[in-house]
PDB file of C-alpha atoms in Angstrom:
ATOM      1  CA  MET A 141    -209.803 -24.126  88.399  1.00 53.00           C
ATOM      2  CA  THR A 142    -212.700 -26.152  85.747  1.00 57.00           C
ATOM      3  CA  ASP A 143    -210.957 -29.103  84.397  1.00 70.00           C
ATOM      4  CA  GLN A 144    -213.000 -29.228  80.703  1.00 71.00           C
ATOM      5  CA  THR A 145    -213.996 -26.116  78.583  1.00 68.00           C
ATOM      6  CA  ARG A 146    -218.358 -26.761  78.895  1.00 70.00           C
ATOM      7  CA  VAL A 147    -220.764 -25.288  76.542  1.00 71.00           C
ATOM      8  CA  LEU A 148    -223.497 -27.956  74.811  1.00 67.00           C
ATOM      9  CA  ASN A 149    -225.246 -27.535  71.273  1.00 75.00           C
ATOM     10  CA  GLN A 150    -224.803 -23.641  71.407  1.00 80.00           C
ATOM     11  CA  THR A 151    -224.128 -21.549  69.311  1.00 82.00           C
ATOM     12  CA  ILE A 152    -223.267 -17.305  69.754  1.00 83.00           C
ATOM     13  CA  ALA A 153    -223.727 -15.563  66.833  1.00 85.00           C
ATOM     14  CA  LEU A 154    -220.785 -11.946  68.849  1.00 85.00           C
ATOM     15  CA  GLY A 155    -223.813  -9.854  66.276  1.00 86.00           C
ATOM     16  CA  THR A 156    -222.543  -6.512  64.447  1.00 89.00           C
ATOM     17  CA  ASP A 157    -222.159  -4.025  67.419  1.00 91.00           C
ATOM     18  CA  PRO A 158    -218.250  -4.348  68.800  1.00 91.00           C
ATOM     19  CA  ASP A 159    -219.491  -2.539  72.353  1.00 93.00           C
ATOM     20  CA  ASP A 160    -220.894  -5.799  73.439  1.00 93.00           C
ATOM     21  CA  ILE A 161    -217.872  -7.835  73.998  1.00 94.00           C
ATOM     22  CA  HIS A 162    -216.211  -6.139  76.610  1.00 95.00           C
ATOM     23  CA  TYR A 163    -214.244  -7.068  79.787  1.00 96.00           C
ATOM     24  CA  GLY A 164    -215.086  -6.288  83.151  1.00 93.00           C
ATOM     25  CA  GLU A 165    -215.160  -6.678  86.978  1.00 94.00           C
ATOM     26  CA  GLN A 166    -217.609  -8.145  89.449  1.00 91.00           C
ATOM     27  CA  GLY A 167    -217.614  -9.273  93.151  1.00 92.00           C
ATOM     28  CA  GLY A 168    -212.828  -8.459  92.379  1.00 93.00           C
ATOM     29  CA  HIS A 169    -213.160 -11.038  89.032  1.00 94.00           C
ATOM     30  CA  GLY A 170    -212.704 -10.532  85.863  1.00 96.00           C
ATOM     31  CA  PHE A 171    -215.133 -11.898  83.117  1.00 96.00           C
ATOM     32  CA  ILE A 172    -214.829 -11.863  79.437  1.00 95.00           C
ATOM     33  CA  VAL A 173    -218.688 -10.651  78.709  1.00 93.00           C
ATOM     34  CA  LEU A 174    -219.694 -11.399  74.776  1.00 90.00           C
ATOM     35  CA  GLY A 175    -223.118 -10.408  74.704  1.00 87.00           C
ATOM     36  CA  GLY A 176    -225.022 -12.311  77.550  1.00 86.00           C
ATOM     37  CA  VAL A 177    -222.620 -14.761  77.784  1.00 88.00           C
ATOM     38  CA  GLN A 178    -219.215 -14.763  79.587  1.00 91.00           C
ATOM     39  CA  ILE A 179    -216.003 -15.980  80.830  1.00 92.00           C
ATOM     40  CA  ALA A 180    -215.084 -16.511  84.336  1.00 92.00           C
ATOM     41  CA  VAL A 181    -211.243 -15.669  83.977  1.00 94.00           C
ATOM     42  CA  GLY A 182    -210.244 -17.321  87.496  1.00 92.00           C
ATOM     43  CA  LEU A 183    -211.900 -20.112  86.107  1.00 91.00           C
ATOM     44  CA  SER A 184    -209.438 -20.484  83.543  1.00 91.00           C
ATOM     45  CA  SER A 185    -206.826 -21.082  82.987  1.00 93.00           C
ATOM     46  CA  GLN A 186    -203.557 -18.682  81.273  1.00 95.00           C
ATOM     47  CA  ALA A 187    -202.506 -21.613  78.939  1.00 95.00           C
ATOM     48  CA  ALA A 188    -206.733 -21.128  77.719  1.00 93.00           C
ATOM     49  CA  LEU A 189    -206.990 -17.898  78.056  1.00 95.00           C
ATOM     50  CA  ASP A 190    -203.447 -17.750  76.090  1.00 97.00           C
ATOM     51  CA  LYS A 191    -205.346 -20.050  73.000  1.00 97.00           C
ATOM     52  CA  LEU A 192    -208.820 -18.242  73.541  1.00 95.00           C
ATOM     53  CA  ALA A 193    -206.725 -14.495  72.681  1.00 96.00           C
ATOM     54  CA  THR A 194    -204.478 -16.698  69.985  1.00 97.00           C
ATOM     55  CA  VAL A 195    -207.787 -18.277  67.561  1.00 96.00           C
ATOM     56  CA  THR A 196    -209.631 -15.374  68.309  1.00 95.00           C
ATOM     57  CA  ALA A 197    -207.072 -13.118  66.256  1.00 97.00           C
ATOM     58  CA  GLN A 198    -206.804 -16.098  63.895  1.00 98.00           C
ATOM     59  CA  ALA A 199    -210.440 -15.695  63.338  1.00 96.00           C
ATOM     60  CA  ALA A 200    -210.322 -11.955  62.759  1.00 95.00           C
ATOM     61  CA  ALA A 201    -208.146 -12.275  60.359  1.00 97.00           C
ATOM     62  CA  ASP A 202    -208.764 -14.988  59.022  1.00 97.00           C
ATOM     63  CA  GLN A 203    -213.038 -13.527  58.857  1.00 95.00           C
ATOM     64  CA  ARG A 204    -210.963  -9.871  57.103  1.00 95.00           C
ATOM     65  CA  ALA A 205    -209.113 -11.621  54.656  1.00 96.00           C
ATOM     66  CA  ARG A 206    -212.685 -13.242  53.590  1.00 95.00           C
ATOM     67  CA  ASN A 207    -213.673  -9.850  52.817  1.00 94.00           C
ATOM     68  CA  LEU A 208    -211.953  -8.824  51.343  1.00 95.00           C
ATOM     69  CA  ARG A 209    -211.522 -10.950  48.576  1.00 94.00           C
ATOM     70  CA  THR A 210    -215.442 -10.527  48.863  1.00 94.00           C
ATOM     71  CA  VAL A 211    -215.171  -6.775  47.647  1.00 90.00           C
ATOM     72  CA  ALA A 212    -212.218  -7.414  45.515  1.00 83.00           C
TER      73      ALA A 212
END
């Protein structure tokens, strides 16, 4: 397991196609795929994956609220 998350000086734009985001397996190892970027699940702690899920849910809720305010 890696001690630190490492992606330096990069911004990931998820774009508009939700099919670019999925969970997959290669060689028996799980990956979260975000377009051309992969997160190696097996090299991540359960706590880090749980936190990623929590932060992602919060970001989605915040963005949804912003979008609703924009059209209101």
